[in-house]
PDB file of C-alpha atoms and ligand atoms in Angstrom:
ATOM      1  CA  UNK Q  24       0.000   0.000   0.000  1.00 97.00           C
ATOM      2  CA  UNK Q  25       1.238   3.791  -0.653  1.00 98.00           C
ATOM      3  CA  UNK Q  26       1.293   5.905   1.713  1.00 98.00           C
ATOM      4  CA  UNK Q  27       1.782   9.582   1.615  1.00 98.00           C
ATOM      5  CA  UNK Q  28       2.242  12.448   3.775  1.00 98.00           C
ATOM      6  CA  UNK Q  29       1.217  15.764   4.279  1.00 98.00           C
ATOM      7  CA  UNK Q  30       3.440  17.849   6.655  1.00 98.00           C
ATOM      8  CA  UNK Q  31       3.953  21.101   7.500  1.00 98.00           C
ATOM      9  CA  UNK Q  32       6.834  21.749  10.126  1.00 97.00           C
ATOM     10  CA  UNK Q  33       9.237  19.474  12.622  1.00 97.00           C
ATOM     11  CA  UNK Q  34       8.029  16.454  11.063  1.00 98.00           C
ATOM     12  CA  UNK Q  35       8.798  13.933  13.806  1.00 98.00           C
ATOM     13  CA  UNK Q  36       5.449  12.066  13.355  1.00 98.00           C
ATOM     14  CA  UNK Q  37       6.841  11.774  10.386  1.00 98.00           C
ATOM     15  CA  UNK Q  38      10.101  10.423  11.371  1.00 98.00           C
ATOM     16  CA  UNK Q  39       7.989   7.976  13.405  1.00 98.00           C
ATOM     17  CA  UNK Q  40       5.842   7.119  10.626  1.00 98.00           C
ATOM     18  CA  UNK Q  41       9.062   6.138   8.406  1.00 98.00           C
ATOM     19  CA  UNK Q  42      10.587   4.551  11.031  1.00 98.00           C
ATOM     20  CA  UNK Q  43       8.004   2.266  11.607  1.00 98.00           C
ATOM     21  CA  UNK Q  44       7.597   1.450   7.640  1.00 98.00           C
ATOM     22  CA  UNK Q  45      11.161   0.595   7.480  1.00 98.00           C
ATOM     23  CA  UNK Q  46      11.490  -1.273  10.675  1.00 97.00           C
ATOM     24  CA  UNK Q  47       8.354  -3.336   9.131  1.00 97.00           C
ATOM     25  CA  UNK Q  48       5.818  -2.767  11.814  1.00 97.00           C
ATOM     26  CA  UNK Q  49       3.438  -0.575   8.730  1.00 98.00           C
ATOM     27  CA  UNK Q  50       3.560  -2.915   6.202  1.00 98.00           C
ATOM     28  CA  UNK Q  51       3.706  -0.288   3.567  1.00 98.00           C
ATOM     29  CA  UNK Q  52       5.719   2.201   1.945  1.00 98.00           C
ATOM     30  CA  UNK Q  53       5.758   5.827   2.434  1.00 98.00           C
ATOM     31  CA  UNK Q  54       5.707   7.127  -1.700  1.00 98.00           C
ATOM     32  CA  UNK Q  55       5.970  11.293  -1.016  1.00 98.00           C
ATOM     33  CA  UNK Q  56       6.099  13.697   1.530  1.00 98.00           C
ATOM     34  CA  UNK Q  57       4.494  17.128   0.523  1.00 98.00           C
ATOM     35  CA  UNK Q  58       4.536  20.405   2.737  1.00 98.00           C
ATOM     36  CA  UNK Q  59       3.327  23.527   1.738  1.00 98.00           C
ATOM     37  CA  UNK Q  60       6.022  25.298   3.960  1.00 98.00           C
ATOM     38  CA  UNK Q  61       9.279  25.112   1.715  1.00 98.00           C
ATOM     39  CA  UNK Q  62      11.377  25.672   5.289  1.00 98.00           C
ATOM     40  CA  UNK Q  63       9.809  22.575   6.744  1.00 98.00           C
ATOM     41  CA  UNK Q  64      12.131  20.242   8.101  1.00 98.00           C
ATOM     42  CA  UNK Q  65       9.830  17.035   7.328  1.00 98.00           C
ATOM     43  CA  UNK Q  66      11.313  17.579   4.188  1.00 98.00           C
ATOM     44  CA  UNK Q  67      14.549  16.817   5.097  1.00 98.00           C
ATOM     45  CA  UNK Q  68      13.695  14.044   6.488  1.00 98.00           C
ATOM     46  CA  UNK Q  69      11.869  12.980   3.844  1.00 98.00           C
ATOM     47  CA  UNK Q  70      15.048  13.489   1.538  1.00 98.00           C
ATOM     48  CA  UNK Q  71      17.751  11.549   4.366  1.00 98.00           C
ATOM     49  CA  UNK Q  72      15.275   8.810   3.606  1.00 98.00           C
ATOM     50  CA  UNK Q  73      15.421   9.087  -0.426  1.00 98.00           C
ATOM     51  CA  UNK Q  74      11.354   9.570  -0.207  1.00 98.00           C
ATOM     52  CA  UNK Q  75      10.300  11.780  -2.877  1.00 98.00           C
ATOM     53  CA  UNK Q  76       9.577  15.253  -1.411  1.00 98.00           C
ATOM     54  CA  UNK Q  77       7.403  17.874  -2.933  1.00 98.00           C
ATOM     55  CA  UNK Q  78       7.091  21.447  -1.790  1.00 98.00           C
ATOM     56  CA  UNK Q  79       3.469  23.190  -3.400  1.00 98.00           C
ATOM     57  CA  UNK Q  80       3.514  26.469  -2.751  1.00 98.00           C
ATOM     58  CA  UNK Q  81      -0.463  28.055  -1.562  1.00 97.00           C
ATOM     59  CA  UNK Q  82       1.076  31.545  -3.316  1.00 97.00           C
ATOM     60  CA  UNK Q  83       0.868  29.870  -6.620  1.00 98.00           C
ATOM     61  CA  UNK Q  84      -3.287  29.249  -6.563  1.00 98.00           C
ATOM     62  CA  UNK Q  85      -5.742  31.321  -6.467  1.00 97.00           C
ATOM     63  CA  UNK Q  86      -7.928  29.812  -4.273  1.00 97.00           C
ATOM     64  CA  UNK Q  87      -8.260  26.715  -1.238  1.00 95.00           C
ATOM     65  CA  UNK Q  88     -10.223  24.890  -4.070  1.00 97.00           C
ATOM     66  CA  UNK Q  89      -7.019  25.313  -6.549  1.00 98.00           C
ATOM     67  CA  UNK Q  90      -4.150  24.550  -4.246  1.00 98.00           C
ATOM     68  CA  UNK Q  91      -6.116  21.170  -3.032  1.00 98.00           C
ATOM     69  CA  UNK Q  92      -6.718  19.985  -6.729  1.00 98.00           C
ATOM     70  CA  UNK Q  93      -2.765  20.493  -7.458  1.00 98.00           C
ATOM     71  CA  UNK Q  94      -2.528  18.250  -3.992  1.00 98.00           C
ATOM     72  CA  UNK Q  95      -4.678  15.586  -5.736  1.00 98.00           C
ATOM     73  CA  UNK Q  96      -2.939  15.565  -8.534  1.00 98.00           C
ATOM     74  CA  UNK Q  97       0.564  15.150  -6.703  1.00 98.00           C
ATOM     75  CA  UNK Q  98      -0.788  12.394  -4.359  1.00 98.00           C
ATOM     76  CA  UNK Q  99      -2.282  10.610  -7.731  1.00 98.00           C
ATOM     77  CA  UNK Q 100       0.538  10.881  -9.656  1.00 98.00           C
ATOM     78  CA  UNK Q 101       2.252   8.679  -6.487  1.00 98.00           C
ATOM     79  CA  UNK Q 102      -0.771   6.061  -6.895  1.00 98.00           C
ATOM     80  CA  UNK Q 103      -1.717   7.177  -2.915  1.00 98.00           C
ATOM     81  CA  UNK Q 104      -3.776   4.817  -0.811  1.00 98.00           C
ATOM     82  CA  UNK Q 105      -3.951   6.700   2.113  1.00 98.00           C
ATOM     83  CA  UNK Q 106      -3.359  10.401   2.638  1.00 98.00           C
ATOM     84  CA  UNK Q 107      -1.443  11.087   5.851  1.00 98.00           C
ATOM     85  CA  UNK Q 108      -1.720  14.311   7.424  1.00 98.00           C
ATOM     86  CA  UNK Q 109       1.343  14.940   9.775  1.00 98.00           C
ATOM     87  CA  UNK Q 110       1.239  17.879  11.338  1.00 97.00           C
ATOM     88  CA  UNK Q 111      -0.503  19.653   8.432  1.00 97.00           C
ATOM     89  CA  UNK Q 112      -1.762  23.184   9.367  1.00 95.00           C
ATOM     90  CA  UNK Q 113      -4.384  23.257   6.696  1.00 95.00           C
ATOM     91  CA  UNK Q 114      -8.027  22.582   6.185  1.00 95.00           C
ATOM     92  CA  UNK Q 115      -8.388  19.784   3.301  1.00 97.00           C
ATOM     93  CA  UNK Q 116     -11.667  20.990   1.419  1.00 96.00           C
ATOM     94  CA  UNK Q 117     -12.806  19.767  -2.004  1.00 96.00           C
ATOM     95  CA  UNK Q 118     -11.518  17.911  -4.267  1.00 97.00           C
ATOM     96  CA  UNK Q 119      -9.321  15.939  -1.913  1.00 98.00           C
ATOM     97  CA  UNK Q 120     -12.035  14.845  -0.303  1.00 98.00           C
ATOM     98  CA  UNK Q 121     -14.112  13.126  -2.986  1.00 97.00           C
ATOM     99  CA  UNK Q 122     -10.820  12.324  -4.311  1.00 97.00           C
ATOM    100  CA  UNK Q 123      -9.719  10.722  -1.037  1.00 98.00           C
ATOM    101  CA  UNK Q 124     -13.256   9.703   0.248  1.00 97.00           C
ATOM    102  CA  UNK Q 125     -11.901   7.433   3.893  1.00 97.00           C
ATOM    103  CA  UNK Q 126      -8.865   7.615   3.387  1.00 98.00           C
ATOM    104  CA  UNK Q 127      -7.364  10.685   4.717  1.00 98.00           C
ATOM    105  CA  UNK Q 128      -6.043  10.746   8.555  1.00 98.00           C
ATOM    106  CA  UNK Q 129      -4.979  13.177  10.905  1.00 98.00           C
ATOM    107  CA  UNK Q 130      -3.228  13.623  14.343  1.00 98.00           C
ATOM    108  CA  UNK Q 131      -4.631  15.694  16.808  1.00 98.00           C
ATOM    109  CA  UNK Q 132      -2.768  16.449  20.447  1.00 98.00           C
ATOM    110  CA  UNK Q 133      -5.894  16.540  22.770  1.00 98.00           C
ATOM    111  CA  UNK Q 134      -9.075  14.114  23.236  1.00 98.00           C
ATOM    112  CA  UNK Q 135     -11.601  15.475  20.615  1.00 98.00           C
ATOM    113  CA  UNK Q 136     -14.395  17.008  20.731  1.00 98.00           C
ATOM    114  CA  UNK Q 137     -12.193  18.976  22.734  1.00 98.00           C
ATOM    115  CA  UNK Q 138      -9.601  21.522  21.941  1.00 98.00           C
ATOM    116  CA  UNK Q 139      -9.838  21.183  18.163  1.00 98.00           C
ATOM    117  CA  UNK Q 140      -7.629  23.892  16.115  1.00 97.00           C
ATOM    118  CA  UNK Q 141      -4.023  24.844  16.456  1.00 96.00           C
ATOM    119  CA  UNK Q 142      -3.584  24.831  19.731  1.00 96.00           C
ATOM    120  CA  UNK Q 143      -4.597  21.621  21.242  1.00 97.00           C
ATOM    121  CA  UNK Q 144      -2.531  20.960  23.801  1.00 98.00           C
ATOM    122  CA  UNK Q 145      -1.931  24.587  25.220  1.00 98.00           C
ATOM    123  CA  UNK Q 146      -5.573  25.206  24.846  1.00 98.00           C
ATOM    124  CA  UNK Q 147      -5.880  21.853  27.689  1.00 98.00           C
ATOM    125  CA  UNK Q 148      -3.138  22.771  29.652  1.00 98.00           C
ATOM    126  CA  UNK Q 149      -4.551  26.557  30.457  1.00 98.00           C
ATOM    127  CA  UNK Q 150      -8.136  25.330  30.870  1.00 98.00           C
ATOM    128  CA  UNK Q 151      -6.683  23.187  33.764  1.00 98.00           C
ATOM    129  CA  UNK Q 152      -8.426  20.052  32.883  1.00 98.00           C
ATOM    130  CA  UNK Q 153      -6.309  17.009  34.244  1.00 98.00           C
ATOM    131  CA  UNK Q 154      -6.917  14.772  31.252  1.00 98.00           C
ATOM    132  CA  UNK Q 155      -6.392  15.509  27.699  1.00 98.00           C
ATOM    133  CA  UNK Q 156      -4.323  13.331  25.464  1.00 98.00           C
ATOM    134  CA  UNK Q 157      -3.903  12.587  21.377  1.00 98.00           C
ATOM    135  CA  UNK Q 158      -6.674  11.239  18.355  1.00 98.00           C
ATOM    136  CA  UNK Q 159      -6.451   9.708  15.338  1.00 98.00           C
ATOM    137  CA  UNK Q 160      -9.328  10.656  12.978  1.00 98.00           C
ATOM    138  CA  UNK Q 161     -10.395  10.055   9.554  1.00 98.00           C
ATOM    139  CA  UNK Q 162     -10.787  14.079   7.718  1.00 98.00           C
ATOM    140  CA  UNK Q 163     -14.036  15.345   6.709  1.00 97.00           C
ATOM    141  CA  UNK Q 164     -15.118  19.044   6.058  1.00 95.00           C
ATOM    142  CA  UNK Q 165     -14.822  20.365   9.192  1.00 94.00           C
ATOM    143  CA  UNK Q 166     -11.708  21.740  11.854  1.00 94.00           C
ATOM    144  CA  UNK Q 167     -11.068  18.394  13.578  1.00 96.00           C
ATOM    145  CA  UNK Q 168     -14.158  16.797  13.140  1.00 96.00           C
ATOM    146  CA  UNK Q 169     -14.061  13.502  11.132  1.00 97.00           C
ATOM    147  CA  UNK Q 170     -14.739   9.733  12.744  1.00 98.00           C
ATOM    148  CA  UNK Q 171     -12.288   8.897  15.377  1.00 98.00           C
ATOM    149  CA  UNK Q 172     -10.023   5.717  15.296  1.00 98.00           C
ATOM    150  CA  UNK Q 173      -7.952   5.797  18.072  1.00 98.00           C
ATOM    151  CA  UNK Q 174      -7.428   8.135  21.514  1.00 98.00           C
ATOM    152  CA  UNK Q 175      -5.265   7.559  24.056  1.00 98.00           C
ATOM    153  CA  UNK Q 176      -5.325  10.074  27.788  1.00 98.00           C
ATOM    154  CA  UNK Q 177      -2.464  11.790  29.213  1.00 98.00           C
ATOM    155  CA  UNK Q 178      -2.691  12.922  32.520  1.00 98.00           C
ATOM    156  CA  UNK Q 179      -1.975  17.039  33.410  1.00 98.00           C
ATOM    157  CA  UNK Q 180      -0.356  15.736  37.077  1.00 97.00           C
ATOM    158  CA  UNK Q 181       0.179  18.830  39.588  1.00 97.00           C
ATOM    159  CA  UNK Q 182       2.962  21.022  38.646  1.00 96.00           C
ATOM    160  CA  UNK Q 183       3.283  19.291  34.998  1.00 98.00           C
ATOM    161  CA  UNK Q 184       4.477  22.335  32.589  1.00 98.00           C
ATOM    162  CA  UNK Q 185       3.763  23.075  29.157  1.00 98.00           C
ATOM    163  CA  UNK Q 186       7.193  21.212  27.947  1.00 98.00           C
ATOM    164  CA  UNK Q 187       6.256  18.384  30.227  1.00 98.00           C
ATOM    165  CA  UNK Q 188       2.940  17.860  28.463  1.00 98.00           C
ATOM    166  CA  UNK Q 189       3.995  18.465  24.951  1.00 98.00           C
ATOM    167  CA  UNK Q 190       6.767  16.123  25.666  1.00 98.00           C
ATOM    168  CA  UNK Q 191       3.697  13.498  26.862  1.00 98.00           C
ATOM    169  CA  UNK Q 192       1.473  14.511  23.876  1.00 98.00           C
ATOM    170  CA  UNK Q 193       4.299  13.511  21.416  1.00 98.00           C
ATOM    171  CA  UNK Q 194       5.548  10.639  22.469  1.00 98.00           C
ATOM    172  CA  UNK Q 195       1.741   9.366  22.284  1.00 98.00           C
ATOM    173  CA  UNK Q 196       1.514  10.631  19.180  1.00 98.00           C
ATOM    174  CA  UNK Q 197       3.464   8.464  17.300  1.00 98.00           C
ATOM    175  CA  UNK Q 198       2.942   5.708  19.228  1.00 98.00           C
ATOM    176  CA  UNK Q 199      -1.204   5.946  18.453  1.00 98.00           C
ATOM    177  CA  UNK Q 200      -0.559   7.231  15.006  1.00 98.00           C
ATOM    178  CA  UNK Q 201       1.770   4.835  14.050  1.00 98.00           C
ATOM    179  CA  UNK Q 202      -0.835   2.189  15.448  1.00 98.00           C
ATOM    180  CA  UNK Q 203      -3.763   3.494  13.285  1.00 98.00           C
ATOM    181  CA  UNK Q 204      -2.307   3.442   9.912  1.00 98.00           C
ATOM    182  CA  UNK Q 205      -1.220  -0.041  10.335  1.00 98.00           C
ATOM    183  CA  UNK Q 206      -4.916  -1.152  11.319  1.00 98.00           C
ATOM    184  CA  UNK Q 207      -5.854   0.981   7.917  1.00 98.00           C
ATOM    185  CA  UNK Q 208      -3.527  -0.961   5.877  1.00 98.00           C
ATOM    186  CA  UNK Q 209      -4.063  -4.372   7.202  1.00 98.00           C
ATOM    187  CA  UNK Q 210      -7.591  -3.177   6.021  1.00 98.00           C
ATOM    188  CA  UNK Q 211      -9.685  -3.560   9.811  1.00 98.00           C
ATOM    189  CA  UNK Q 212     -11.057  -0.193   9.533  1.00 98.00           C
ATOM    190  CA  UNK Q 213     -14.544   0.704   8.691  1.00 98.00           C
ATOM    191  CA  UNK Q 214     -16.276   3.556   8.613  1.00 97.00           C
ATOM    192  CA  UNK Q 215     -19.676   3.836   9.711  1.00 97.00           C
ATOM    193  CA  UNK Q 216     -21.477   7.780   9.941  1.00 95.00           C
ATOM    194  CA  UNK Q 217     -19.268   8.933  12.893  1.00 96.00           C
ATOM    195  CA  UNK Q 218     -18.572   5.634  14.319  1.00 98.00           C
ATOM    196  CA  UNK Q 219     -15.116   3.770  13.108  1.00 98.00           C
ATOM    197  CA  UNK Q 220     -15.519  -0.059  13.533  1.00 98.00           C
ATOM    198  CA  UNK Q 221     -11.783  -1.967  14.459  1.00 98.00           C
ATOM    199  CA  UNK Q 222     -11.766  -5.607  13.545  1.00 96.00           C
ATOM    200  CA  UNK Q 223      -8.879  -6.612  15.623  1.00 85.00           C
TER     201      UNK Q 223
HETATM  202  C1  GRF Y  21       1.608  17.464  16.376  1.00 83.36           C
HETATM  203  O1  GRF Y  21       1.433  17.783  17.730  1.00 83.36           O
HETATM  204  C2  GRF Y  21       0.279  17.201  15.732  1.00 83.36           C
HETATM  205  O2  GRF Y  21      -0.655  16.613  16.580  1.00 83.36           O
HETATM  206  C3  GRF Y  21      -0.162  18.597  15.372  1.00 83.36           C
HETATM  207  O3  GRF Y  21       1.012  19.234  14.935  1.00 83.36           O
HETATM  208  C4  GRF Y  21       2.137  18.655  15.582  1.00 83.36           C
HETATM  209  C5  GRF Y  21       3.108  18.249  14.516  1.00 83.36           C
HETATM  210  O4  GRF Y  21       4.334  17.808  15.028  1.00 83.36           O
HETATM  211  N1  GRF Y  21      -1.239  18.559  14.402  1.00 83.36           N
HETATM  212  P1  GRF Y  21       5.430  17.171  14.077  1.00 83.36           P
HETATM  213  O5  GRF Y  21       5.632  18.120  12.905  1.00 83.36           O
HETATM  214  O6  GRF Y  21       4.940  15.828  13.613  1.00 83.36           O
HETATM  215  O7  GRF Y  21       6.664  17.060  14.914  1.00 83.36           O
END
């Protein structure tokens, strides 16, 4: 199965992501990284890894609807199975997702329905709740919104800082992520409406 990746900055779900293809736990291959930040460093990684990496630039489209056909094309042109979104700061609107109808994923650093947006886990950590944590979802239309496949809680312990938690959050992260896109590529996923149906 082809994988590939959308990324927009640090890229170490990324790195987690490729680690686990080549280490053989995803039994898949990752076919091309695109960011549409030319300074991000998933690039790089993508490139220490000889994974073909694309930069698309928003500047060069007029409009959400234009940039995300150019995406499509890219991610077609690599025969993609599954779209990965890594740390992508972007909404994915139309025609990605008729395109890519169940088969585009996202990370998310806090238990959803709460905290969606950009700042997930700050947004936790300054409404003093003392469990947030990291989801998985399949992308629809909305910020954050699509059918969840895997969460996993972190605890906000007394006198836990920001860096503590982020720390947390991440290494979740690509523990979960890593998790769900093998269960999508040994093909026991299902979507149902808003419910996501394992077969383990
Ligand atoms: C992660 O916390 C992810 O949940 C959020 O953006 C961050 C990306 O981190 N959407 P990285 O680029 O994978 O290191």
């Amino acid at each position: 199965m082809n994988l590939a990746v959308l990324a927009s900055g640090h890229g170490s779900n990324l790195q987690a992501i490729i680690d686990a293809c080549e280490n053989g736990l995803i039994p898949a291959r990752i076919r091309v990284v695109i960011s549409d930040k030319k300074s991000a460093y998933a690039l790089q990684r993508a490139k220490d890894h000889n994974i073909p990496s694309v930069f698309v630039s928003p500047k060069d489209y007029p409009s959400r609807e234009t940039f995300d056909a150019k995406l499509a094309e890219v991610l077609k042109e690599y025969q993609t199975d599954l779209v990965v979104c890594a740390g992508y700061m972007r909404i994915i609107g139309e025609p990605m997702l008729t395109e890519f109808k169940g088969r585009i994923m996202n990370i998310h650093p806090s238990l959803l329905p709460s905290f969606p947006g950009t700042g997930g886990i700050k947004d936790a950590y300054d409404n003093g709740v003392r469990v947030t944590g990291v989801t998985v979802h399949f992308v629809d239309a909305g910020m954050d919104t699509g059918p969840i496949i895997l969460q996993e809680a972190a605890r906000i312990e007394d006198g836990e800082t920001l860096d503590s938690l982020e720390e947390k959050i991440h290494k979740i992260e690509h523990k979960i992520f890593t998790e769900a896109i093998k269960l999508f590529v040994e093909g026991k996923l299902s979507i149902e409406g808003r419910k996501v149906t394992i077969r383990r």
